[in-house]
Amino acid sequence: MVSWRSLRHRPYFRSALYSIIALACFTFVFSWNKLRAREWMPFPSEVVDETPEVWDVSPAVWEERAEQVKEAFQFAYHAYERHAMPHDELRPVTGGYVDNFNGWGVSMVDGLDTMLLMGLKAEYSRALPEVQKLEFQLAEDKVVPYFETIIRYLGGLLSTYALTKDEVLLQRADELAEKLDPVFSTPSGLPLFGVNPSTGKLEGPEVGILAEVASLQLEYATLAKMTGKQKWQDRVNSVVRVLSQAKVQHTGGMLPIGLNVTDGQPADTHLSAGAQADSAHEYLLKLYLLSGKTDKVNLEMYLRATTHLITNLLYLSPNRNLLYVTDSTHGTPTHVFEHLSCFLPGLLVLGAKTLPLDNLESLGIDLNELASDFGDAGKGYRLLSTYNLKDLHMWAAEGLAQTCYLSYADQPTGLGPDEMQFWTPRSEGFPWMDIVESWRKSGSRGSPPGVGVKSPVRLTRQQRLKGDFKPRDYSLRKTTYLLRPETLESLYLMWRFTGDVRWRVYGWRIFDAIERNAKTQYGYASVRHVEHVATTKLDELPSYFFAETLKYAYLMFRNDDPIPLDQWVLNTEAHPLPIHWTREGNNV
Ligand code: DMJ
């Protein structure tokens, strides 16, 4: 046996021991520095510089930025083609794939129109034969999630058909709608959660989710126009009829999240602009626009939803006066602000710039009459009818877009969290309209409350460790950045409609933060914690990154406007659908 005493005097053993100690010291110092870097990494200087000169860059620079977005698309999409196609999504950390939306190649179909807008003809030509092969089959024990399939697959096929007139796209769209059609076999005509396209087996609860049962109308109205089939328009009409007959007096005219698919009536009082509700509100305005501004039923529902939302779900934070939108149950707000809700400023600016909100009489609409049988729940309508509604919607859009941007700029990574919990020193919070009212009564001096340029606030390491969120007015409820598009979507719409370069610059900073913090060997990945600069990447690259996130960034930085918003309506997955459909027009 060799003893420790004899071993430690042997020269080779000593050098091995010294090497191990050196290696351990190095590893310790390296990890310590990495840990410290997590907290102390300096902010990129551009994030804090708010001087107009920084905003004022030449058109050539914007063109170059659009090119960078296109390169980002190519980088990730080529990796998807190499490692994941024809499966659904690429795993951007390991280079694997996942089938989470039926296994029909959702990233490809969701990304088709973005390729075309970016002029990526080679990628499009490689994708088209794959579309040709689609059969929409599924194992017998599974069901297609109807809503996600409509907004991603059907939306993607229809918009791409509108841009190219490649017949195979319309054929596939029509086949897909046929295979999913059994979902409408409910007494109300609202769709069920899912169906097996081969067997017709249905699945879904009695109480459906608002966003899932009421976000198909744009796609089906377009399919009806393109195929000439009345059947698809009938599907739209049933859903619109149910929504317009739902008893919403107790919820101030806003549809709650739970809708019973048998009788079409509200099943709860949970009101939200975020998860499970978002696109249902969005489609009310967009259906009016898609109809060439003739469909008054949807317009009136939009006015009701936004009136209740503005008077009951918008709040100001106590220190920074950040405007945010929250959800509520039985009228009690949670003060949670979701990334998903950041589509709302974009929707409000779209409405404010396309509707005669300051002259609703020209359309024969009286805001008060929309709530004539609401009793006390109608008081918000009476208040808003004393305002210039166009101004009010614009203020809300501007304040919310600023908060959505700050939710990114406040973080060391420059990426925004999935959910924030706003802090309020009194349980009822600070309803925005109360403060707007006081501001008006005291002479409307300065910017309206919550509106205007605000600086980011970074917590110190000490504050973060202590959980002291008061300087920022919120804590992070979900720390992930899931490559979501909503903030870029709103910044794009704010920029297109106001021409204020500030929104475009904010968009550029967000894209830059994605580039710096979410890029992997194979593409871009969701990020686990937006406060950790040495980011931990999650092995997921959702298809909406191709359909929406990169599309909005690209359209915002391009100097021309290939999708003019008086001719196109974007579905909730950013697929452009033509307002005036002709087989001959609309090509890019
Ligand atoms: C997208 O799939 C759609 O925008 C949908 O309406 C909700 N959000 C996701 C992306 O965050």
PDB file of C-alpha atoms in Angstrom, residues 36-48 411-414 458 464 516-517 533-534:
ATOM      1  CA  ARG A  36     -20.686  39.722  -9.814  1.00  0.00           C
ATOM      2  CA  ALA A  37     -21.100  40.519 -13.513  1.00  0.00           C
ATOM      3  CA  ARG A  38     -24.717  39.362 -13.243  1.00  0.00           C
ATOM      4  CA  GLU A  39     -25.358  42.205 -10.860  1.00  0.00           C
ATOM      5  CA  TRP A  40     -22.900  44.810 -11.919  1.00  0.00           C
ATOM      6  CA  MET A  41     -22.694  44.657 -15.679  1.00  0.00           C
ATOM      7  CA  PRO A  42     -22.855  48.288 -16.830  1.00  0.00           C
ATOM      8  CA  PHE A  43     -25.839  49.433 -18.804  1.00  0.00           C
ATOM      9  CA  PRO A  44     -25.288  50.092 -22.476  1.00  0.00           C
ATOM     10  CA  SER A  45     -24.920  53.857 -22.584  1.00  0.00           C
ATOM     11  CA  GLU A  46     -27.499  54.237 -25.356  1.00  0.00           C
ATOM     12  CA  VAL A  47     -30.258  53.051 -23.018  1.00  0.00           C
ATOM     13  CA  VAL A  48     -29.871  56.028 -20.722  1.00  0.00           C
ATOM     14  CA  GLN A 411     -33.950  45.958 -16.710  1.00  0.00           C
ATOM     15  CA  PRO A 412     -30.192  45.331 -16.920  1.00  0.00           C
ATOM     16  CA  THR A 413     -30.726  43.180 -20.026  1.00  0.00           C
ATOM     17  CA  GLY A 414     -33.014  45.709 -21.747  1.00  0.00           C
ATOM     18  CA  ARG A 458     -32.505  50.758 -12.381  1.00  0.00           C
ATOM     19  CA  ARG A 464     -32.750  44.119  -5.648  1.00  0.00           C
ATOM     20  CA  ARG A 516     -27.296  40.989 -27.260  1.00  0.00           C
ATOM     21  CA  ASN A 517     -29.110  38.774 -24.774  1.00  0.00           C
ATOM     22  CA  VAL A 533     -27.114  40.035 -17.723  1.00  0.00           C
ATOM     23  CA  ALA A 534     -25.344  36.694 -18.006  1.00  0.00           C
TER      24      ALA A 534
END
